[in-house]
Every structure is written in structure tokens, then in C-alpha cells.
Amino acid sequence: MNALGPIRGGDIDVLVAWLPVEEPDLTVGPMIYTEHSVLLVAADHELAEEKSVSIEVFAGRGIMQGPEGPEYWGDAFTPFHTPSGRPIERHQPNIASLDDIFLHVANGEGIHNLGAHVARYNARPDIVYLPIHDWSLRWVLVWREETEMVRALADVVRDMGTATNLYT
């Protein structure tokens, strides 16, 4: 799955994406919201009883390699190093979809982080969502061609302002 494919292929007019977006053929519009990240662990994982975690817990554990996308995007979603400088490894299995993440995390094959909104809409008894208190994501509108409809949507978003932590 290539997250930028649908917008580049003309299948969609506007994409909601996390920052940064550094693609010369795409326009970054207004910020929609910011949210904390959550760590997904199996219900029987050693961290499952924690109330929240730091991004530091990724060091020594690593995460499953996420879907295809620009390398800088992966670093923005999950840094390659913790704030203290320890490496965060990416490892197999490679993930192609949200369902892949759920399957592998629930089976205890790895851990992964996502935006907090995923916890709200994907409650599962076999996965625990732990707030990551020192990592967040910023989401924006992105478009390839500015049409009247896209401009109107961007204006509405600007007028509303940026929401913060909608799903925590």
C-alpha cells in the first residue's frame, strides 16, 4: 500500500496526512489536528499493565516495519532514535495494512505505534493501546490540484482552527 498513491493517481482530491510532507508535486494545506500516539501491544505483553509509556521503550524492542512511504515519513511517525539517542529498529514482518498490524501485535510478534484515533475505532480484547506521553502526530490536508472544492475545504479547516488530542 502506498499512502500517496491515491492522491497522485487522481482517485482522491484531498488526503489527510501526518507531517512532514516533502513532496514537490503535493501542496500541504492547513493543520487539522494534533494527537498523541499510542503503542499497541498484545494483551499479555510485559508493558500491557502500564498506564502510559515513553518513546524510549521502543529502544531494544523495535517496531514492525510500516507500510511503504517516504523514509522521512516513517521517521516522523516513529523516529529512528529515541530522544536519548538510542536506535529504534524496524523489523519483520513488513506491514501492508492496519489489519496486518492488529494481527501481528495480537499474536505477540511485535509492537507498533499509531495515532490515538485508532484506539477509539478499533477496540480489541487482544490488544492494549498505551498512550505515548512524549510523542505526538500533526495531521494536515494535502492535495495535488487546487480546485474550487479543495480551496473551500481548506478555508473551512483554517476557519475552524487546529483541534488537539481529539481521541484521548
mmCIF file with all atom_site columns, C-alpha atoms in Angstrom, residues 47-107:
data_model
loop_
_atom_site.group_PDB
_atom_site.id
_atom_site.type_symbol
_atom_site.label_atom_id
_atom_site.label_alt_id
_atom_site.label_comp_id
_atom_site.label_asym_id
_atom_site.label_entity_id
_atom_site.label_seq_id
_atom_site.pdbx_PDB_ins_code
_atom_site.Cartn_x
_atom_site.Cartn_y
_atom_site.Cartn_z
_atom_site.occupancy
_atom_site.B_iso_or_equiv
_atom_site.pdbx_formal_charge
_atom_site.auth_seq_id
_atom_site.auth_comp_id
_atom_site.auth_asym_id
_atom_site.auth_atom_id
_atom_site.pdbx_PDB_model_num
ATOM 1  C CA . LEU A 1 47  ? 4.006  -3.492  29.045 1.00 0.00 ? 47  LEU A CA 1
ATOM 2  C CA . ALA A 1 48  ? 0.246  -4.123  28.887 1.00 0.00 ? 48  ALA A CA 1
ATOM 3  C CA . GLU A 1 49  ? -0.381 -3.040  32.500 1.00 0.00 ? 49  GLU A CA 1
ATOM 4  C CA . GLU A 1 50  ? 1.329  0.336   32.119 1.00 0.00 ? 50  GLU A CA 1
ATOM 5  C CA . LYS A 1 51  ? -0.827 3.493   32.151 1.00 0.00 ? 51  LYS A CA 1
ATOM 6  C CA . SER A 1 52  ? 1.381  5.194   29.548 1.00 0.00 ? 52  SER A CA 1
ATOM 7  C CA . VAL A 1 53  ? 4.853  4.781   28.092 1.00 0.00 ? 53  VAL A CA 1
ATOM 8  C CA . SER A 1 54  ? 7.700  6.881   26.739 1.00 0.00 ? 54  SER A CA 1
ATOM 9  C CA . ILE A 1 55  ? 9.009  6.558   23.212 1.00 0.00 ? 55  ILE A CA 1
ATOM 10 C CA . GLU A 1 56  ? 12.162 5.311   24.992 1.00 0.00 ? 56  GLU A CA 1
ATOM 11 C CA . VAL A 1 57  ? 10.548 1.852   25.434 1.00 0.00 ? 57  VAL A CA 1
ATOM 12 C CA . PHE A 1 58  ? 10.953 1.299   21.683 1.00 0.00 ? 58  PHE A CA 1
ATOM 13 C CA . ALA A 1 59  ? 14.750 1.061   22.070 1.00 0.00 ? 59  ALA A CA 1
ATOM 14 C CA . GLY A 1 60  ? 15.771 -2.562  22.367 1.00 0.00 ? 60  GLY A CA 1
ATOM 15 C CA . ARG A 1 61  ? 12.333 -3.714  21.210 1.00 0.00 ? 61  ARG A CA 1
ATOM 16 C CA . GLY A 1 62  ? 11.968 -2.100  17.825 1.00 0.00 ? 62  GLY A CA 1
ATOM 17 C CA . ILE A 1 63  ? 8.761  -1.881  15.837 1.00 0.00 ? 63  ILE A CA 1
ATOM 18 C CA . MET A 1 64  ? 7.372  -3.726  12.866 1.00 0.00 ? 64  MET A CA 1
ATOM 19 C CA . GLN A 1 65  ? 8.234  -2.095  9.550  1.00 0.00 ? 65  GLN A CA 1
ATOM 20 C CA . GLY A 1 66  ? 5.281  0.043   8.441  1.00 0.00 ? 66  GLY A CA 1
ATOM 21 C CA . PRO A 1 67  ? 3.635  0.475   5.028  1.00 0.00 ? 67  PRO A CA 1
ATOM 22 C CA . GLU A 1 68  ? 5.518  1.851   2.053  1.00 0.00 ? 68  GLU A CA 1
ATOM 23 C CA . GLY A 1 69  ? 6.064  5.583   2.040  1.00 0.00 ? 69  GLY A CA 1
ATOM 24 C CA . PRO A 1 70  ? 8.787  8.211   2.052  1.00 0.00 ? 70  PRO A CA 1
ATOM 25 C CA . GLU A 1 71  ? 11.574 7.438   4.556  1.00 0.00 ? 71  GLU A CA 1
ATOM 26 C CA . TYR A 1 72  ? 11.169 10.850  6.212  1.00 0.00 ? 72  TYR A CA 1
ATOM 27 C CA . TRP A 1 73  ? 7.523  9.962   6.818  1.00 0.00 ? 73  TRP A CA 1
ATOM 28 C CA . GLY A 1 74  ? 8.455  6.834   8.710  1.00 0.00 ? 74  GLY A CA 1
ATOM 29 C CA . ASP A 1 75  ? 10.854 8.848   10.870 1.00 0.00 ? 75  ASP A CA 1
ATOM 30 C CA . ALA A 1 76  ? 8.138  11.399  11.643 1.00 0.00 ? 76  ALA A CA 1
ATOM 31 C CA . PHE A 1 77  ? 5.671  8.672   12.612 1.00 0.00 ? 77  PHE A CA 1
ATOM 32 C CA . THR A 1 78  ? 8.194  6.648   14.618 1.00 0.00 ? 78  THR A CA 1
ATOM 33 C CA . PRO A 1 79  ? 11.644 8.153   14.980 1.00 0.00 ? 79  PRO A CA 1
ATOM 34 C CA . PHE A 1 80  ? 14.728 6.120   14.145 1.00 0.00 ? 80  PHE A CA 1
ATOM 35 C CA . HIS A 1 81  ? 16.202 7.150   17.521 1.00 0.00 ? 81  HIS A CA 1
ATOM 36 C CA . THR A 1 82  ? 14.717 7.851   20.932 1.00 0.00 ? 82  THR A CA 1
ATOM 37 C CA . PRO A 1 83  ? 15.170 11.331  22.442 1.00 0.00 ? 83  PRO A CA 1
ATOM 38 C CA . SER A 1 84  ? 18.152 9.944   24.394 1.00 0.00 ? 84  SER A CA 1
ATOM 39 C CA . GLY A 1 85  ? 19.744 8.761   21.121 1.00 0.00 ? 85  GLY A CA 1
ATOM 40 C CA . ARG A 1 86  ? 19.112 5.004   21.338 1.00 0.00 ? 86  ARG A CA 1
ATOM 41 C CA . PRO A 1 87  ? 18.197 3.366   17.998 1.00 0.00 ? 87  PRO A CA 1
ATOM 42 C CA . ILE A 1 88  ? 14.682 2.159   17.237 1.00 0.00 ? 88  ILE A CA 1
ATOM 43 C CA . GLU A 1 89  ? 14.975 -0.793  14.892 1.00 0.00 ? 89  GLU A CA 1
ATOM 44 C CA . ARG A 1 90  ? 12.442 -1.698  12.211 1.00 0.00 ? 90  ARG A CA 1
ATOM 45 C CA . HIS A 1 91  ? 11.987 -5.417  11.721 1.00 0.00 ? 91  HIS A CA 1
ATOM 46 C CA . GLN A 1 92  ? 9.870  -8.065  10.047 1.00 0.00 ? 92  GLN A CA 1
ATOM 47 C CA . PRO A 1 93  ? 7.100  -8.625  9.436  1.00 0.00 ? 93  PRO A CA 1
ATOM 48 C CA . ASN A 1 94  ? 6.613  -5.816  6.966  1.00 0.00 ? 94  ASN A CA 1
ATOM 49 C CA . ILE A 1 95  ? 3.185  -4.301  7.425  1.00 0.00 ? 95  ILE A CA 1
ATOM 50 C CA . ALA A 1 96  ? 0.941  -3.588  4.454  1.00 0.00 ? 96  ALA A CA 1
ATOM 51 C CA . SER A 1 97  ? -2.293 -2.644  6.228  1.00 0.00 ? 97  SER A CA 1
ATOM 52 C CA . LEU A 1 98  ? -3.895 -1.807  9.551  1.00 0.00 ? 98  LEU A CA 1
ATOM 53 C CA . ASP A 1 99  ? -5.250 -5.355  9.738  1.00 0.00 ? 99  ASP A CA 1
ATOM 54 C CA . ASP A 1 100 ? -1.671 -6.657  9.426  1.00 0.00 ? 100 ASP A CA 1
ATOM 55 C CA . ILE A 1 101 ? -0.649 -4.531  12.396 1.00 0.00 ? 101 ILE A CA 1
ATOM 56 C CA . PHE A 1 102 ? -3.520 -5.862  14.508 1.00 0.00 ? 102 PHE A CA 1
ATOM 57 C CA . LEU A 1 103 ? -2.815 -9.472  13.551 1.00 0.00 ? 103 LEU A CA 1
ATOM 58 C CA . HIS A 1 104 ? 0.904  -9.390  14.310 1.00 0.00 ? 104 HIS A CA 1
ATOM 59 C CA . VAL A 1 105 ? 0.584  -7.344  17.506 1.00 0.00 ? 105 VAL A CA 1
ATOM 60 C CA . ALA A 1 106 ? -2.218 -9.558  18.847 1.00 0.00 ? 106 ALA A CA 1
ATOM 61 C CA . ASN A 1 107 ? -0.109 -12.644 18.106 1.00 0.00 ? 107 ASN A CA 1
#
